[in-house]
JSON list of C-alpha atoms in Angstrom, two decimals:
[
{"chain": "A", "resi": 24, "resn": "PRO", "atom": "CA", "xyz": [1.61, -5.07, -76.49]},
{"chain": "A", "resi": 25, "resn": "THR", "atom": "CA", "xyz": [3.02, -1.74, -75.53]},
{"chain": "A", "resi": 26, "resn": "ILE", "atom": "CA", "xyz": [4.21, -0.81, -72.18]},
{"chain": "A", "resi": 27, "resn": "ALA", "atom": "CA", "xyz": [1.25, 1.01, -71.11]},
{"chain": "A", "resi": 28, "resn": "GLU", "atom": "CA", "xyz": [-0.89, -2.05, -72.13]},
{"chain": "A", "resi": 29, "resn": "ARG", "atom": "CA", "xyz": [1.37, -4.41, -70.26]},
{"chain": "A", "resi": 30, "resn": "VAL", "atom": "CA", "xyz": [0.75, -2.04, -67.01]},
{"chain": "A", "resi": 31, "resn": "LEU", "atom": "CA", "xyz": [-2.73, -2.00, -67.64]},
{"chain": "A", "resi": 32, "resn": "GLY", "atom": "CA", "xyz": [-2.88, -5.74, -67.92]},
{"chain": "A", "resi": 33, "resn": "VAL", "atom": "CA", "xyz": [-1.28, -6.00, -64.43]},
{"chain": "A", "resi": 34, "resn": "VAL", "atom": "CA", "xyz": [-2.97, -3.04, -62.49]},
{"chain": "A", "resi": 35, "resn": "GLY", "atom": "CA", "xyz": [-6.24, -3.88, -64.11]},
{"chain": "A", "resi": 36, "resn": "ASP", "atom": "CA", "xyz": [-6.61, -7.23, -62.33]},
{"chain": "A", "resi": 37, "resn": "PRO", "atom": "CA", "xyz": [-9.31, -6.45, -59.77]},
{"chain": "A", "resi": 38, "resn": "GLN", "atom": "CA", "xyz": [-7.46, -7.79, -56.94]},
{"chain": "A", "resi": 39, "resn": "ILE", "atom": "CA", "xyz": [-4.16, -5.94, -58.09]},
{"chain": "A", "resi": 40, "resn": "ALA", "atom": "CA", "xyz": [-6.15, -2.72, -58.31]},
{"chain": "A", "resi": 41, "resn": "TYR", "atom": "CA", "xyz": [-7.81, -3.27, -55.11]},
{"chain": "A", "resi": 42, "resn": "LEU", "atom": "CA", "xyz": [-4.43, -3.83, -53.15]},
{"chain": "A", "resi": 43, "resn": "LEU", "atom": "CA", "xyz": [-3.08, -0.62, -54.70]},
{"chain": "A", "resi": 44, "resn": "LEU", "atom": "CA", "xyz": [-5.96, 1.25, -53.67]},
{"chain": "A", "resi": 45, "resn": "LEU", "atom": "CA", "xyz": [-5.64, 0.13, -50.04]},
{"chain": "A", "resi": 46, "resn": "ALA", "atom": "CA", "xyz": [-1.88, 0.63, -49.97]},
{"chain": "A", "resi": 47, "resn": "GLY", "atom": "CA", "xyz": [-2.29, 4.13, -51.54]},
{"chain": "A", "resi": 48, "resn": "PHE", "atom": "CA", "xyz": [-4.92, 5.28, -48.61]},
{"chain": "A", "resi": 49, "resn": "LEU", "atom": "CA", "xyz": [-2.76, 3.81, -46.14]},
{"chain": "A", "resi": 50, "resn": "GLY", "atom": "CA", "xyz": [0.34, 5.72, -47.41]},
{"chain": "A", "resi": 51, "resn": "ILE", "atom": "CA", "xyz": [-1.77, 8.99, -47.44]},
{"chain": "A", "resi": 52, "resn": "MET", "atom": "CA", "xyz": [-3.01, 8.10, -43.95]},
{"chain": "A", "resi": 53, "resn": "LEU", "atom": "CA", "xyz": [0.52, 7.63, -42.76]},
{"chain": "A", "resi": 54, "resn": "GLU", "atom": "CA", "xyz": [1.54, 10.78, -44.08]},
{"chain": "A", "resi": 55, "resn": "LEU", "atom": "CA", "xyz": [-1.44, 12.68, -42.18]},
{"chain": "A", "resi": 56, "resn": "MET", "atom": "CA", "xyz": [-0.59, 11.00, -39.02]},
{"chain": "A", "resi": 57, "resn": "SER", "atom": "CA", "xyz": [3.16, 11.70, -39.48]},
{"chain": "A", "resi": 58, "resn": "PRO", "atom": "CA", "xyz": [3.53, 15.04, -41.19]},
{"chain": "A", "resi": 59, "resn": "GLY", "atom": "CA", "xyz": [6.87, 15.67, -42.84]},
{"chain": "A", "resi": 60, "resn": "ALA", "atom": "CA", "xyz": [7.70, 11.87, -43.43]},
{"chain": "A", "resi": 61, "resn": "ILE", "atom": "CA", "xyz": [7.09, 12.55, -47.31]},
{"chain": "A", "resi": 62, "resn": "GLY", "atom": "CA", "xyz": [8.08, 8.89, -48.35]},
{"chain": "A", "resi": 63, "resn": "PRO", "atom": "CA", "xyz": [4.62, 7.43, -47.35]},
{"chain": "A", "resi": 64, "resn": "GLY", "atom": "CA", "xyz": [2.72, 10.36, -48.99]},
{"chain": "A", "resi": 65, "resn": "ILE", "atom": "CA", "xyz": [4.48, 9.83, -52.36]},
{"chain": "A", "resi": 66, "resn": "ALA", "atom": "CA", "xyz": [4.31, 6.18, -52.35]},
{"chain": "A", "resi": 67, "resn": "GLY", "atom": "CA", "xyz": [0.70, 6.46, -51.59]},
{"chain": "A", "resi": 68, "resn": "ALA", "atom": "CA", "xyz": [0.05, 8.88, -54.39]},
{"chain": "A", "resi": 69, "resn": "VAL", "atom": "CA", "xyz": [1.80, 6.64, -56.73]},
{"chain": "A", "resi": 70, "resn": "CYS", "atom": "CA", "xyz": [-0.32, 3.54, -55.63]},
{"chain": "A", "resi": 71, "resn": "LEU", "atom": "CA", "xyz": [-3.33, 5.47, -55.95]},
{"chain": "A", "resi": 72, "resn": "LEU", "atom": "CA", "xyz": [-2.75, 6.71, -59.46]},
{"chain": "A", "resi": 73, "resn": "LEU", "atom": "CA", "xyz": [-1.89, 3.07, -60.55]},
{"chain": "A", "resi": 74, "resn": "ALA", "atom": "CA", "xyz": [-5.21, 2.06, -58.79]},
{"chain": "A", "resi": 75, "resn": "PHE", "atom": "CA", "xyz": [-7.39, 4.59, -60.32]},
{"chain": "A", "resi": 76, "resn": "TYR", "atom": "CA", "xyz": [-5.70, 3.55, -63.67]},
{"chain": "A", "resi": 77, "resn": "GLY", "atom": "CA", "xyz": [-6.54, -0.01, -63.39]},
{"chain": "A", "resi": 78, "resn": "LEU", "atom": "CA", "xyz": [-10.20, 0.77, -61.87]},
{"chain": "A", "resi": 79, "resn": "SER", "atom": "CA", "xyz": [-10.96, 3.17, -64.85]},
{"chain": "A", "resi": 80, "resn": "VAL", "atom": "CA", "xyz": [-11.27, -0.05, -67.18]},
{"chain": "A", "resi": 81, "resn": "LEU", "atom": "CA", "xyz": [-13.39, -2.08, -64.44]},
{"chain": "A", "resi": 82, "resn": "PRO", "atom": "CA", "xyz": [-17.15, -1.72, -63.59]},
{"chain": "A", "resi": 83, "resn": "VAL", "atom": "CA", "xyz": [-16.56, 0.15, -60.26]},
{"chain": "A", "resi": 84, "resn": "SER", "atom": "CA", "xyz": [-19.50, 1.13, -57.91]},
{"chain": "A", "resi": 85, "resn": "GLY", "atom": "CA", "xyz": [-19.25, 4.59, -56.76]},
{"chain": "A", "resi": 86, "resn": "VAL", "atom": "CA", "xyz": [-20.84, 3.89, -53.55]},
{"chain": "A", "resi": 87, "resn": "GLY", "atom": "CA", "xyz": [-18.45, 1.11, -53.03]},
{"chain": "A", "resi": 88, "resn": "LEU", "atom": "CA", "xyz": [-15.45, 3.55, -53.63]},
{"chain": "A", "resi": 89, "resn": "ALA", "atom": "CA", "xyz": [-17.09, 6.02, -51.58]},
{"chain": "A", "resi": 90, "resn": "LEU", "atom": "CA", "xyz": [-17.47, 3.92, -48.52]},
{"chain": "A", "resi": 91, "resn": "ILE", "atom": "CA", "xyz": [-13.79, 2.87, -48.79]},
{"chain": "A", "resi": 92, "resn": "VAL", "atom": "CA", "xyz": [-12.92, 6.70, -48.94]},
{"chain": "A", "resi": 93, "resn": "VAL", "atom": "CA", "xyz": [-14.85, 7.16, -45.73]},
{"chain": "A", "resi": 94, "resn": "GLY", "atom": "CA", "xyz": [-13.62, 4.21, -44.15]},
{"chain": "A", "resi": 95, "resn": "PHE", "atom": "CA", "xyz": [-10.03, 5.53, -44.32]},
{"chain": "A", "resi": 96, "resn": "ALA", "atom": "CA", "xyz": [-11.13, 8.80, -43.37]},
{"chain": "A", "resi": 97, "resn": "LEU", "atom": "CA", "xyz": [-12.57, 7.49, -40.07]},
{"chain": "A", "resi": 98, "resn": "LEU", "atom": "CA", "xyz": [-9.54, 5.58, -39.63]},
{"chain": "A", "resi": 99, "resn": "ALA", "atom": "CA", "xyz": [-7.48, 8.50, -39.99]},
{"chain": "A", "resi": 100, "resn": "ALA", "atom": "CA", "xyz": [-9.76, 10.46, -37.71]},
{"chain": "A", "resi": 101, "resn": "GLU", "atom": "CA", "xyz": [-9.08, 8.20, -34.78]},
{"chain": "A", "resi": 102, "resn": "ALA", "atom": "CA", "xyz": [-5.50, 9.74, -34.40]},
{"chain": "A", "resi": 103, "resn": "PHE", "atom": "CA", "xyz": [-7.29, 13.11, -33.77]},
{"chain": "A", "resi": 104, "resn": "VAL", "atom": "CA", "xyz": [-10.39, 12.25, -31.85]},
{"chain": "A", "resi": 105, "resn": "THR", "atom": "CA", "xyz": [-10.74, 10.31, -28.71]},
{"chain": "A", "resi": 106, "resn": "SER", "atom": "CA", "xyz": [-13.42, 7.91, -29.57]},
{"chain": "A", "resi": 107, "resn": "TYR", "atom": "CA", "xyz": [-12.10, 4.77, -27.70]},
{"chain": "A", "resi": 108, "resn": "GLY", "atom": "CA", "xyz": [-12.15, 2.64, -30.99]},
{"chain": "A", "resi": 109, "resn": "ALA", "atom": "CA", "xyz": [-15.45, 3.63, -32.02]},
{"chain": "A", "resi": 110, "resn": "LEU", "atom": "CA", "xyz": [-14.23, 5.37, -35.05]},
{"chain": "A", "resi": 111, "resn": "THR", "atom": "CA", "xyz": [-11.83, 2.37, -36.11]},
{"chain": "A", "resi": 112, "resn": "LEU", "atom": "CA", "xyz": [-14.59, -0.03, -35.81]},
{"chain": "A", "resi": 113, "resn": "ALA", "atom": "CA", "xyz": [-17.04, 2.21, -38.10]},
{"chain": "A", "resi": 114, "resn": "GLY", "atom": "CA", "xyz": [-14.24, 2.74, -40.33]},
{"chain": "A", "resi": 115, "resn": "LEU", "atom": "CA", "xyz": [-13.24, -1.00, -40.91]},
{"chain": "A", "resi": 116, "resn": "GLY", "atom": "CA", "xyz": [-17.21, -1.66, -41.43]},
{"chain": "A", "resi": 117, "resn": "CYS", "atom": "CA", "xyz": [-17.36, 0.89, -44.15]},
{"chain": "A", "resi": 118, "resn": "LEU", "atom": "CA", "xyz": [-14.13, -0.36, -45.69]},
{"chain": "A", "resi": 119, "resn": "VAL", "atom": "CA", "xyz": [-15.33, -4.09, -45.72]},
{"chain": "A", "resi": 120, "resn": "LEU", "atom": "CA", "xyz": [-18.67, -3.08, -46.96]},
{"chain": "A", "resi": 121, "resn": "GLY", "atom": "CA", "xyz": [-17.21, -0.83, -49.68]},
{"chain": "A", "resi": 122, "resn": "SER", "atom": "CA", "xyz": [-14.87, -3.46, -50.65]},
{"chain": "A", "resi": 123, "resn": "VAL", "atom": "CA", "xyz": [-17.62, -5.95, -51.27]},
{"chain": "A", "resi": 124, "resn": "MET", "atom": "CA", "xyz": [-19.41, -3.42, -53.43]},
{"chain": "A", "resi": 125, "resn": "LEU", "atom": "CA", "xyz": [-16.55, -2.03, -55.19]},
{"chain": "A", "resi": 126, "resn": "ILE", "atom": "CA", "xyz": [-16.91, -4.16, -58.48]},
{"chain": "A", "resi": 127, "resn": "ASP", "atom": "CA", "xyz": [-20.26, -3.86, -59.78]},
{"chain": "A", "resi": 128, "resn": "THR", "atom": "CA", "xyz": [-20.54, -6.96, -62.05]},
{"chain": "A", "resi": 129, "resn": "PRO", "atom": "CA", "xyz": [-22.13, -10.34, -61.74]},
{"chain": "A", "resi": 130, "resn": "ILE", "atom": "CA", "xyz": [-19.08, -12.12, -62.91]},
{"chain": "A", "resi": 131, "resn": "PRO", "atom": "CA", "xyz": [-17.69, -13.91, -59.87]},
{"chain": "A", "resi": 132, "resn": "GLU", "atom": "CA", "xyz": [-14.26, -13.76, -61.02]},
{"chain": "A", "resi": 133, "resn": "PHE", "atom": "CA", "xyz": [-14.10, -9.85, -61.34]},
{"chain": "A", "resi": 134, "resn": "ARG", "atom": "CA", "xyz": [-15.59, -9.45, -57.87]},
{"chain": "A", "resi": 135, "resn": "ILE", "atom": "CA", "xyz": [-13.39, -8.88, -54.66]},
{"chain": "A", "resi": 136, "resn": "GLY", "atom": "CA", "xyz": [-13.82, -11.84, -52.56]},
{"chain": "A", "resi": 137, "resn": "LEU", "atom": "CA", "xyz": [-13.83, -11.97, -48.68]},
{"chain": "A", "resi": 138, "resn": "GLU", "atom": "CA", "xyz": [-10.62, -14.19, -48.64]},
{"chain": "A", "resi": 139, "resn": "LEU", "atom": "CA", "xyz": [-8.90, -10.89, -49.67]},
{"chain": "A", "resi": 140, "resn": "ILE", "atom": "CA", "xyz": [-10.92, -8.27, -47.95]},
{"chain": "A", "resi": 141, "resn": "LEU", "atom": "CA", "xyz": [-10.83, -9.74, -44.45]},
{"chain": "A", "resi": 142, "resn": "PRO", "atom": "CA", "xyz": [-7.09, -10.23, -44.35]},
{"chain": "A", "resi": 143, "resn": "ALA", "atom": "CA", "xyz": [-6.64, -6.71, -45.87]},
{"chain": "A", "resi": 144, "resn": "ALA", "atom": "CA", "xyz": [-8.91, -5.34, -43.18]},
{"chain": "A", "resi": 145, "resn": "ALA", "atom": "CA", "xyz": [-7.08, -7.01, -40.31]},
{"chain": "A", "resi": 146, "resn": "VAL", "atom": "CA", "xyz": [-3.57, -5.78, -41.57]},
{"chain": "A", "resi": 147, "resn": "LEU", "atom": "CA", "xyz": [-5.29, -2.37, -41.82]},
{"chain": "A", "resi": 148, "resn": "ALA", "atom": "CA", "xyz": [-6.64, -2.55, -38.16]},
{"chain": "A", "resi": 149, "resn": "LEU", "atom": "CA", "xyz": [-3.05, -3.55, -37.08]},
{"chain": "A", "resi": 150, "resn": "ALA", "atom": "CA", "xyz": [-1.49, -0.60, -38.86]},
{"chain": "A", "resi": 151, "resn": "THR", "atom": "CA", "xyz": [-4.12, 1.66, -37.62]},
{"chain": "A", "resi": 152, "resn": "GLY", "atom": "CA", "xyz": [-3.33, 0.51, -34.14]},
{"chain": "A", "resi": 153, "resn": "LEU", "atom": "CA", "xyz": [0.41, 0.94, -34.36]},
{"chain": "A", "resi": 154, "resn": "LEU", "atom": "CA", "xyz": [-0.11, 4.64, -35.76]},
{"chain": "A", "resi": 155, "resn": "LEU", "atom": "CA", "xyz": [-2.40, 5.39, -33.04]},
{"chain": "A", "resi": 156, "resn": "SER", "atom": "CA", "xyz": [-0.05, 3.99, -30.41]},
{"chain": "A", "resi": 157, "resn": "ARG", "atom": "CA", "xyz": [2.54, 6.38, -32.04]},
{"chain": "A", "resi": 158, "resn": "ALA", "atom": "CA", "xyz": [0.45, 9.31, -32.06]},
{"chain": "A", "resi": 159, "resn": "VAL", "atom": "CA", "xyz": [-0.76, 8.91, -28.29]},
{"chain": "A", "resi": 160, "resn": "ARG", "atom": "CA", "xyz": [2.97, 8.70, -27.27]},
{"chain": "A", "resi": 161, "resn": "GLY", "atom": "CA", "xyz": [3.70, 11.88, -29.16]},
{"chain": "A", "resi": 162, "resn": "ARG", "atom": "CA", "xyz": [0.83, 13.57, -27.65]},
{"chain": "A", "resi": 163, "resn": "ARG", "atom": "CA", "xyz": [1.86, 12.37, -24.18]},
{"chain": "A", "resi": 164, "resn": "SER", "atom": "CA", "xyz": [5.43, 13.79, -24.61]},
{"chain": "A", "resi": 165, "resn": "SER", "atom": "CA", "xyz": [4.34, 17.12, -26.05]},
{"chain": "A", "resi": 166, "resn": "ALA", "atom": "CA", "xyz": [2.01, 17.41, -22.92]},
{"chain": "A", "resi": 167, "resn": "LYS", "atom": "CA", "xyz": [5.27, 17.46, -20.86]},
{"chain": "A", "resi": 168, "resn": "VAL", "atom": "CA", "xyz": [6.68, 20.66, -22.77]},
{"chain": "A", "resi": 169, "resn": "GLY", "atom": "CA", "xyz": [6.64, 24.06, -21.09]},
{"chain": "A", "resi": 170, "resn": "LEU", "atom": "CA", "xyz": [5.68, 24.65, -17.56]},
{"chain": "A", "resi": 171, "resn": "GLU", "atom": "CA", "xyz": [4.20, 20.95, -17.38]},
{"chain": "A", "resi": 172, "resn": "ALA", "atom": "CA", "xyz": [7.64, 19.73, -17.60]},
{"chain": "A", "resi": 173, "resn": "LEU", "atom": "CA", "xyz": [8.33, 21.38, -14.34]},
{"chain": "A", "resi": 174, "resn": "ILE", "atom": "CA", "xyz": [6.19, 18.88, -12.34]},
{"chain": "A", "resi": 175, "resn": "GLY", "atom": "CA", "xyz": [8.28, 16.87, -10.13]},
{"chain": "A", "resi": 176, "resn": "GLN", "atom": "CA", "xyz": [11.43, 18.98, -10.14]},
{"chain": "A", "resi": 177, "resn": "VAL", "atom": "CA", "xyz": [13.22, 20.03, -7.00]},
{"chain": "A", "resi": 178, "resn": "GLY", "atom": "CA", "xyz": [13.66, 23.64, -6.34]},
{"chain": "A", "resi": 179, "resn": "GLU", "atom": "CA", "xyz": [14.68, 26.14, -3.45]},
{"chain": "A", "resi": 180, "resn": "VAL", "atom": "CA", "xyz": [12.69, 28.61, -1.78]},
{"chain": "A", "resi": 181, "resn": "LEU", "atom": "CA", "xyz": [13.95, 32.18, -2.36]},
{"chain": "A", "resi": 182, "resn": "LYS", "atom": "CA", "xyz": [11.27, 34.04, -0.73]},
{"chain": "A", "resi": 183, "resn": "PRO", "atom": "CA", "xyz": [9.24, 32.63, 2.10]},
{"chain": "A", "resi": 184, "resn": "ILE", "atom": "CA", "xyz": [6.08, 31.25, 1.29]},
{"chain": "A", "resi": 185, "resn": "GLU", "atom": "CA", "xyz": [3.17, 31.68, 3.74]},
{"chain": "A", "resi": 186, "resn": "VAL", "atom": "CA", "xyz": [-0.30, 29.93, 3.77]},
{"chain": "A", "resi": 187, "resn": "GLY", "atom": "CA", "xyz": [-3.10, 31.71, 2.36]},
{"chain": "A", "resi": 188, "resn": "ARG", "atom": "CA", "xyz": [-0.89, 34.58, 1.01]},
{"chain": "A", "resi": 189, "resn": "GLY", "atom": "CA", "xyz": [0.99, 35.11, -2.40]},
{"chain": "A", "resi": 190, "resn": "GLY", "atom": "CA", "xyz": [4.26, 36.55, -2.53]},
{"chain": "A", "resi": 191, "resn": "GLY", "atom": "CA", "xyz": [6.50, 33.25, -2.35]},
{"chain": "A", "resi": 192, "resn": "LYS", "atom": "CA", "xyz": [9.29, 32.62, -4.74]},
{"chain": "A", "resi": 193, "resn": "VAL", "atom": "CA", "xyz": [11.16, 29.58, -5.57]},
{"chain": "A", "resi": 194, "resn": "PHE", "atom": "CA", "xyz": [14.20, 28.81, -7.71]},
{"chain": "A", "resi": 195, "resn": "VAL", "atom": "CA", "xyz": [13.94, 25.70, -10.16]},
{"chain": "A", "resi": 196, "resn": "HIS", "atom": "CA", "xyz": [15.40, 24.80, -13.51]},
{"chain": "A", "resi": 197, "resn": "GLY", "atom": "CA", "xyz": [17.42, 28.12, -13.67]},
{"chain": "A", "resi": 198, "resn": "GLU", "atom": "CA", "xyz": [14.36, 30.27, -13.01]},
{"chain": "A", "resi": 199, "resn": "THR", "atom": "CA", "xyz": [12.63, 32.13, -10.46]},
{"chain": "A", "resi": 200, "resn": "TRP", "atom": "CA", "xyz": [8.79, 31.50, -10.12]},
{"chain": "A", "resi": 201, "resn": "ASP", "atom": "CA", "xyz": [5.90, 32.45, -8.17]},
{"chain": "A", "resi": 202, "resn": "ALA", "atom": "CA", "xyz": [4.80, 29.82, -5.89]},
{"chain": "A", "resi": 203, "resn": "VAL", "atom": "CA", "xyz": [1.96, 28.66, -3.01]},
{"chain": "A", "resi": 204, "resn": "ALA", "atom": "CA", "xyz": [2.06, 25.73, -0.86]},
{"chain": "A", "resi": 205, "resn": "SER", "atom": "CA", "xyz": [-0.28, 24.34, 1.57]},
{"chain": "A", "resi": 206, "resn": "ASN", "atom": "CA", "xyz": [2.37, 24.75, 4.57]},
{"chain": "A", "resi": 207, "resn": "ALA", "atom": "CA", "xyz": [4.49, 27.73, 5.43]},
{"chain": "A", "resi": 208, "resn": "LEU", "atom": "CA", "xyz": [8.02, 27.14, 3.81]},
{"chain": "A", "resi": 209, "resn": "PRO", "atom": "CA", "xyz": [10.94, 29.46, 4.82]},
{"chain": "A", "resi": 210, "resn": "ALA", "atom": "CA", "xyz": [13.67, 30.63, 2.59]},
{"chain": "A", "resi": 211, "resn": "GLY", "atom": "CA", "xyz": [16.40, 28.17, 1.74]},
{"chain": "A", "resi": 212, "resn": "ALA", "atom": "CA", "xyz": [13.91, 25.13, 2.03]},
{"chain": "A", "resi": 213, "resn": "SER", "atom": "CA", "xyz": [14.10, 22.44, -0.56]},
{"chain": "A", "resi": 214, "resn": "VAL", "atom": "CA", "xyz": [10.67, 21.98, -2.39]},
{"chain": "A", "resi": 215, "resn": "ARG", "atom": "CA", "xyz": [9.26, 19.64, -5.29]},
{"chain": "A", "resi": 216, "resn": "ILE", "atom": "CA", "xyz": [6.59, 21.09, -7.74]},
{"chain": "A", "resi": 217, "resn": "VAL", "atom": "CA", "xyz": [3.59, 19.30, -7.62]},
{"chain": "A", "resi": 218, "resn": "ASP", "atom": "CA", "xyz": [1.35, 21.10, -9.59]},
{"chain": "A", "resi": 219, "resn": "VAL", "atom": "CA", "xyz": [1.02, 24.42, -12.14]},
{"chain": "A", "resi": 220, "resn": "GLU", "atom": "CA", "xyz": [-1.60, 27.12, -11.71]},
{"chain": "A", "resi": 221, "resn": "GLY", "atom": "CA", "xyz": [-1.41, 29.43, -14.50]},
{"chain": "A", "resi": 222, "resn": "ARG", "atom": "CA", "xyz": [1.95, 30.85, -14.13]},
{"chain": "A", "resi": 223, "resn": "ARG", "atom": "CA", "xyz": [2.17, 30.01, -10.55]},
{"chain": "A", "resi": 224, "resn": "LEU", "atom": "CA", "xyz": [3.89, 26.95, -9.18]},
{"chain": "A", "resi": 225, "resn": "ARG", "atom": "CA", "xyz": [2.21, 24.76, -6.24]},
{"chain": "A", "resi": 226, "resn": "VAL", "atom": "CA", "xyz": [5.17, 23.34, -4.37]},
{"chain": "A", "resi": 227, "resn": "ALA", "atom": "CA", "xyz": [5.52, 20.68, -1.21]},
{"chain": "A", "resi": 228, "resn": "PRO", "atom": "CA", "xyz": [8.37, 20.20, 0.97]},
{"chain": "A", "resi": 229, "resn": "SER", "atom": "CA", "xyz": [11.13, 17.88, -0.20]},
{"chain": "A", "resi": 230, "resn": "ASP", "atom": "CA", "xyz": [13.90, 15.97, 1.35]},
{"chain": "A", "resi": 231, "resn": "VAL", "atom": "CA", "xyz": [15.95, 16.20, -1.91]},
{"chain": "A", "resi": 232, "resn": "ALA", "atom": "CA", "xyz": [18.41, 18.82, -2.09]},
{"chain": "A", "resi": 233, "resn": "PRO", "atom": "CA", "xyz": [18.08, 20.99, -5.43]},
{"chain": "A", "resi": 234, "resn": "GLU", "atom": "CA", "xyz": [20.54, 20.69, -7.96]},
{"chain": "A", "resi": 235, "resn": "GLY", "atom": "CA", "xyz": [22.09, 24.29, -8.89]},
{"chain": "A", "resi": 236, "resn": "GLY", "atom": "CA", "xyz": [20.23, 25.75, -5.80]},
{"chain": "A", "resi": 237, "resn": "ARG", "atom": "CA", "xyz": [20.92, 29.54, -5.20]},
{"chain": "A", "resi": 238, "resn": "SER", "atom": "CA", "xyz": [21.07, 31.17, -1.81]},
{"chain": "A", "resi": 239, "resn": "ALA", "atom": "CA", "xyz": [18.04, 32.79, -0.49]},
{"chain": "A", "resi": 240, "resn": "LEU", "atom": "CA", "xyz": [17.66, 36.45, -1.69]}
]
């Protein structure tokens, strides 16, 4: 046999082609959740090409393959839409159902058995959970970029803050900001940023001296 025939003999096995298909979709999903990784995307594309090559000689059900694609799409969407696990459950359901229907033949030896489908679904659920936890940590860290990062910082009042009136200013993190407070605060007072309201900071008195404070102007 030629090299191509040897490769086809391996990837043409329904179990191998199915595993390559799952590995390919998993690599693409990982690339979508972690843009720029490159490696998972390339590996996933290669696995998909080999899987399609093997499936081309098998009696594949279009509906089963479509359900598998939809299942992976729902798993990937979980990283971008807050569904509290609903998309993951729906995706796994589509994946299992599509896997059972994938090989359309009455010959049992050519069908994908549950002894392979269920462990594969469990591994995908675990991988999706790990990817989601990474995505959530990334979103939480990015939420602290910009003005939100000032919350909790200690600064110094440069211009007195009067209750119910604007015009107060504080110096924090090397910059001067407009500020308001629930209590009147004199110039030179130490304050902690408790909230961000547009481009204005809401502050409260603090017992901690600010680092790198400036004398009141």
